[in-house]
CSV table of C-alpha atoms and ligand atoms in Angstrom, one decimal:
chain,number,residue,atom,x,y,z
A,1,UNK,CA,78.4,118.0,87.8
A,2,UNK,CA,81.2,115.1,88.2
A,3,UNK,CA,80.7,113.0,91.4
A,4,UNK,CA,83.6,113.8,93.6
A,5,UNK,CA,84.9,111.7,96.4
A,6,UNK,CA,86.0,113.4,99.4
A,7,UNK,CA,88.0,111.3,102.3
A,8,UNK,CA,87.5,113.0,105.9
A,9,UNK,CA,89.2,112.0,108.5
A,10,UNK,CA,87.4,109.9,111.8
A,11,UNK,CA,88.0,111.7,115.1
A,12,UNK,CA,88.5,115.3,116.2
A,13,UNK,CA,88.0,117.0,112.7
A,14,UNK,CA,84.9,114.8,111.3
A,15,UNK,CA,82.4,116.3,113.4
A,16,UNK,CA,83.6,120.1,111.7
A,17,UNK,CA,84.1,119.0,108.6
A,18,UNK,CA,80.2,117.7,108.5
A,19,UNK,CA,79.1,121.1,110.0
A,20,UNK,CA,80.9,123.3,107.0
A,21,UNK,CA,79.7,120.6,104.6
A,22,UNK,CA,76.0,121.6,105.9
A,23,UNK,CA,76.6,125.2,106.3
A,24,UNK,CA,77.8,125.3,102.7
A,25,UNK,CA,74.3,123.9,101.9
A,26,UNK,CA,75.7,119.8,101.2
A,27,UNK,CA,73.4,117.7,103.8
A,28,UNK,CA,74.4,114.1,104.6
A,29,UNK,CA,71.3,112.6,106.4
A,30,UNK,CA,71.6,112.3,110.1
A,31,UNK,CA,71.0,108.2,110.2
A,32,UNK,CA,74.2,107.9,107.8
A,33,UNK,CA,76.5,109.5,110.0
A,34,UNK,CA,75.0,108.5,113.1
A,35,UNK,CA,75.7,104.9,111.5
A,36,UNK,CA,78.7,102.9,111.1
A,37,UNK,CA,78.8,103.0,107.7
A,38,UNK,CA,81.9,104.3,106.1
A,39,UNK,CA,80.9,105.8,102.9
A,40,UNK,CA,78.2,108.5,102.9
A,41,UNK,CA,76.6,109.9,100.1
A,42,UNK,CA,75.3,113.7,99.9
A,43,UNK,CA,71.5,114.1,99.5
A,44,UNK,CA,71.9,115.3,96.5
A,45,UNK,CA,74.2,112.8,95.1
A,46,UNK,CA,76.9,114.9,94.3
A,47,UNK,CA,79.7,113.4,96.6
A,48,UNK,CA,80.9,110.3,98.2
A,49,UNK,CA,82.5,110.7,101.7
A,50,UNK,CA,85.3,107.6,103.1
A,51,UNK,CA,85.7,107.8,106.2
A,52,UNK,CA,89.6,106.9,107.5
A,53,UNK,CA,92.2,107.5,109.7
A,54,UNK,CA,93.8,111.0,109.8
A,55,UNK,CA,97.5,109.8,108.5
A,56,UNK,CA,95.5,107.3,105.7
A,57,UNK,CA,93.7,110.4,104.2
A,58,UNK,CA,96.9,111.7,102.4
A,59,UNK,CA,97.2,108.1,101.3
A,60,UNK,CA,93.8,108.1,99.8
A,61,UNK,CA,94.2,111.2,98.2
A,62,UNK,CA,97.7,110.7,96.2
A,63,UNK,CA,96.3,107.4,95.0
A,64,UNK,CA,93.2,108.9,93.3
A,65,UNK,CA,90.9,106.7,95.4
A,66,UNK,CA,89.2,110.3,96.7
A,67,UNK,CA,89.6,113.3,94.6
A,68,UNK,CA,90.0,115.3,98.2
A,69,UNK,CA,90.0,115.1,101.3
A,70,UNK,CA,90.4,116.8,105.1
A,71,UNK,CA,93.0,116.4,107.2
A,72,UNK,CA,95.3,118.6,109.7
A,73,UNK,CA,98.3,120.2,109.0
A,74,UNK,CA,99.8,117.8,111.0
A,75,UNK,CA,99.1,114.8,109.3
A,76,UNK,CA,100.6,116.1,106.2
A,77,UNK,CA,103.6,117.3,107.6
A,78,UNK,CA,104.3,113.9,108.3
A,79,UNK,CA,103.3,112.6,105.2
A,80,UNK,CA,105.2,111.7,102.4
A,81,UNK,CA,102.0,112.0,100.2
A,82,UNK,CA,101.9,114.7,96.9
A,83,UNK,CA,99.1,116.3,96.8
A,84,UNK,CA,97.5,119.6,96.0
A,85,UNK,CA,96.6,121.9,99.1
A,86,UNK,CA,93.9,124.3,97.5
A,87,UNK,CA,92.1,125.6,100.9
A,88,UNK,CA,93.2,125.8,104.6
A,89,UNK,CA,89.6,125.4,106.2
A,90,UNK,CA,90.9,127.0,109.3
A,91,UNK,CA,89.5,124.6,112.0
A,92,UNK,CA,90.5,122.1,113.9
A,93,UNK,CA,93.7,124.6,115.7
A,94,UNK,CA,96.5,122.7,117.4
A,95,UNK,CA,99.6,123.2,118.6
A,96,UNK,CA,102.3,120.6,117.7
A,97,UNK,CA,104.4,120.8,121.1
A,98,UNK,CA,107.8,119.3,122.7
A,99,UNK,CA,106.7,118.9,126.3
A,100,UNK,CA,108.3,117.0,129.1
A,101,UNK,CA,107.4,116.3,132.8
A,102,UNK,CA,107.1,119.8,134.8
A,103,UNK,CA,109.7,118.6,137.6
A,104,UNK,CA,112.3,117.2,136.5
A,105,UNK,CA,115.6,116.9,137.7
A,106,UNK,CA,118.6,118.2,135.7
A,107,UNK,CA,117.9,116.9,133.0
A,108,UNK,CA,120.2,118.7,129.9
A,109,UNK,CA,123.3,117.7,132.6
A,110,UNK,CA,122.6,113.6,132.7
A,111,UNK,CA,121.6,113.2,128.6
A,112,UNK,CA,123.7,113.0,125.7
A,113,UNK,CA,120.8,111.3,123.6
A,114,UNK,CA,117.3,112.7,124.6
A,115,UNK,CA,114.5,110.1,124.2
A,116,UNK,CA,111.5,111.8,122.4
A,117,UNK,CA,108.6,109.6,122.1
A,118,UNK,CA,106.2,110.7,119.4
A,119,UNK,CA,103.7,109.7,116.5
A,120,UNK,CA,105.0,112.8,114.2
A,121,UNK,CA,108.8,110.9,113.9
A,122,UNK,CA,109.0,113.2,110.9
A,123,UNK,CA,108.2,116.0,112.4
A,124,UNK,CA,110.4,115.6,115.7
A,125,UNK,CA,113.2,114.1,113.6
A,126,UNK,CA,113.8,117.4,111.4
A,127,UNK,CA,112.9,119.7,114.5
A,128,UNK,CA,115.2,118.2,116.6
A,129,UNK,CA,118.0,118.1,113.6
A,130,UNK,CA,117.6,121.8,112.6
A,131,UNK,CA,118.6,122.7,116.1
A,132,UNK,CA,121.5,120.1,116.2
A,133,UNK,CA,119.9,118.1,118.9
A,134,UNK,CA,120.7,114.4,118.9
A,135,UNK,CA,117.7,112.2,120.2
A,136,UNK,CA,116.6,108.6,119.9
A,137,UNK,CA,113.0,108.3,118.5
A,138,UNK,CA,110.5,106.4,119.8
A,139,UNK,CA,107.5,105.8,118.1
A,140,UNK,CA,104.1,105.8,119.8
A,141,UNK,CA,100.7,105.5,118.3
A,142,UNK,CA,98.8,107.1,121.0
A,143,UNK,CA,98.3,108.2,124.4
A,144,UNK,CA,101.8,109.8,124.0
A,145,UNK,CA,101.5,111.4,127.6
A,146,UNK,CA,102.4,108.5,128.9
A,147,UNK,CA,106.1,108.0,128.0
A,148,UNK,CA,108.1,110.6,130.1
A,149,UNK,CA,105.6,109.1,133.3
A,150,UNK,CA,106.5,106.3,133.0
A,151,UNK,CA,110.2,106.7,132.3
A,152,UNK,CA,110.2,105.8,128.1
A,153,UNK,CA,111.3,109.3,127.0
A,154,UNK,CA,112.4,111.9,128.1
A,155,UNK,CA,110.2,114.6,126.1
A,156,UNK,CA,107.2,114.1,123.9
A,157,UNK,CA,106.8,116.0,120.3
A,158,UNK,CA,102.8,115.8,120.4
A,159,UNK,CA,99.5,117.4,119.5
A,160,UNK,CA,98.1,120.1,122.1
A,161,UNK,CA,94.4,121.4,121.4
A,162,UNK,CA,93.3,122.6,125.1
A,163,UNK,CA,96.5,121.7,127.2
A,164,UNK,CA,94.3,119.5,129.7
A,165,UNK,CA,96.0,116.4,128.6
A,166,UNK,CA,99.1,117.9,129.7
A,167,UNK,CA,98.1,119.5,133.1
A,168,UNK,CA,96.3,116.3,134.4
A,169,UNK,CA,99.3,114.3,133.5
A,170,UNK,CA,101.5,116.6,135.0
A,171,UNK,CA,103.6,117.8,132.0
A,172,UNK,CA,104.0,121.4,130.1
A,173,UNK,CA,104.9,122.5,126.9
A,174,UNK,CA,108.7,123.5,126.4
A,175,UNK,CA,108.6,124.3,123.3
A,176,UNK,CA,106.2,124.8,120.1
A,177,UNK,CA,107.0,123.0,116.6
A,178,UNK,CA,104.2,124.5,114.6
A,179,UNK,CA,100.8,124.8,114.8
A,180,UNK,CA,97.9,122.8,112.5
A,181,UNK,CA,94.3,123.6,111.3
A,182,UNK,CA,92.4,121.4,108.8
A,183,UNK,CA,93.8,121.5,105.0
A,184,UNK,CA,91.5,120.7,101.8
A,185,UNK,CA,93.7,118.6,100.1
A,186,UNK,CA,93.0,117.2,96.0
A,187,UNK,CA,94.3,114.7,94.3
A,188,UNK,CA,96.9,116.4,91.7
A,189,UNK,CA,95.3,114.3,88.8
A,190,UNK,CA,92.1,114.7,90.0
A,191,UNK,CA,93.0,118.5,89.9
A,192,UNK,CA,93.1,118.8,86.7
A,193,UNK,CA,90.5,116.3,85.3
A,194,UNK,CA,87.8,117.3,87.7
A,195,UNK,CA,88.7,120.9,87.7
A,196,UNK,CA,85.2,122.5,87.4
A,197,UNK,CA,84.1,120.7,89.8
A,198,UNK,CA,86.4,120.8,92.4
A,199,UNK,CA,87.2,124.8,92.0
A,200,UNK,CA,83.3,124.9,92.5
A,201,UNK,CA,83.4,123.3,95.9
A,202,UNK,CA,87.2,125.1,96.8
A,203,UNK,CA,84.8,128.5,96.2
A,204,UNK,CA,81.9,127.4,97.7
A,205,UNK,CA,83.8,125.9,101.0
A,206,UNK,CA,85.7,129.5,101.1
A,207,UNK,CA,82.8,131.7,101.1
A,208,UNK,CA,81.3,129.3,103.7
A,209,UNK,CA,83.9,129.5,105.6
A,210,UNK,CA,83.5,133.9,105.5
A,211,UNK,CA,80.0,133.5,106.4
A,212,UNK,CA,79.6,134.5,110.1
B,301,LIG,C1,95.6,114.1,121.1
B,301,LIG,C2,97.0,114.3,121.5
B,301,LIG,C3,96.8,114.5,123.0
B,301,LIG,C4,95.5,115.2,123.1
B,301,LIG,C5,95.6,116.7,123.2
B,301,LIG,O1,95.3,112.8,121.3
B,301,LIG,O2,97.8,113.3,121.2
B,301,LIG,O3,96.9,113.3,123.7
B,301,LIG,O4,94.8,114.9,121.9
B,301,LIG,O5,94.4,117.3,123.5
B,301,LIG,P1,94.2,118.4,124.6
B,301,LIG,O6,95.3,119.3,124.5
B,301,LIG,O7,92.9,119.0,124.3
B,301,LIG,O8,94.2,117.6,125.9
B,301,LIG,P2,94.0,112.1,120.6
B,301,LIG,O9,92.8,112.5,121.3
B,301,LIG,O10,94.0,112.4,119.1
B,301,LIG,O11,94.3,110.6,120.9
B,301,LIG,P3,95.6,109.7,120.9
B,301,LIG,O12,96.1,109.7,122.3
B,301,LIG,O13,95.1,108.3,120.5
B,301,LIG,O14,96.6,110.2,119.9
């Protein structure tokens, strides 16, 4: 079969993405990804894994640098990228949420421009458009919580998995953008040239995926 090269990203979805990898019967030995090496190899030689950033998988992807690659929703909503989206793998759920501070003091009366601190400007920027809201964007690239505590915004457009990020910092949801799970994503050349091989995996991924 042709070697494919898959990009995952680091963080929250890595760890899940490893698991269905194994469940679907594609072992990457333990002392590579307990390393810090940042391309992996299957045992059987069959695929290269990258290791990047969520928001540089897409970017990996639409270049042909990795034939596919796993990401959340999120990441490609904000993307600009083109690529194929063959398989939603289903894990990995979030919420993408506008949330501000739970006490606060009237605050739709005092604004004309509300302050929305983010690292989805994308995402905030057509939400808040659709529904004829005008708002200054600031963007953020983590620990997002912070900005309406410290008196930077006013709301946040961010990423809610359990809520406890919210709670301890004493914020709530007000309202929900969309929601995200990880995406198999190909490269559109890649698609075509490697077709066998990648509808093997799509179909082997899927019926892993149905396997209790
Ligand atoms: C994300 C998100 C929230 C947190 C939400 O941050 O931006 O801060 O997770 O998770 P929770 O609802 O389970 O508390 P991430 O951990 O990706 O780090 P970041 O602050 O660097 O973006």
């Amino acid at each position: 079969m042709t070697k494919l090269t898959i990009a995952l990203a680091k963080g929250r979805l890595q760890d899940q993405a490893i698991k269905l990898f194994y469940k679907a019967g594609i072992y990457v030995a333990e002392e590579q990804i307990s390393s810090r090496k940042l391309i992996l190899e299957d045992k059987e030689k069959n695929y290269n894994f990258i290791l990047v950033k969520p928001t540089d998988v897409p970017v990996y992807v639409e270049h042909g640098i990795a034939d596919l690659g796993i990401c959340g929703q999120d990441v490609l909503l904000e993307s600009i990228a083109d690529v194929h989206q063959p398989l939603d793998l289903g894990f990995g759920y979030c919420r993408i949420a506008v949330a501000g501070k739970k006490q606060e003091d009237n605050l739709t009366k005092e604004l004309s421009v509300l302050r929305v601190a983010t690292k989805y400007p994308r995402i905030a920027a057509e939400y808040f458009q659709q529904r004829g809201v005008a708002v200054e964007l600031i963007k953020l690239s983590g620990s997002i919580e912070l900005a309406p505590l410290l008196g930077l915004a006013d709301r946040i457009v961010d990423l809610v998995e359990t809520g406890r990020t919210l709670i301890e910092n004493g914020l709530e949801i007000k309202e929900i953008v969309s929601e995200t799970t990880a995406q198999l994503i190909a490269n559109r050349a890649s698609f075509q040239l490697k077709r066998t091989s990648i509808l093997e995996l799509v179909d082997l991924l899927a019926k892993t995926l149905d396997k209790p």
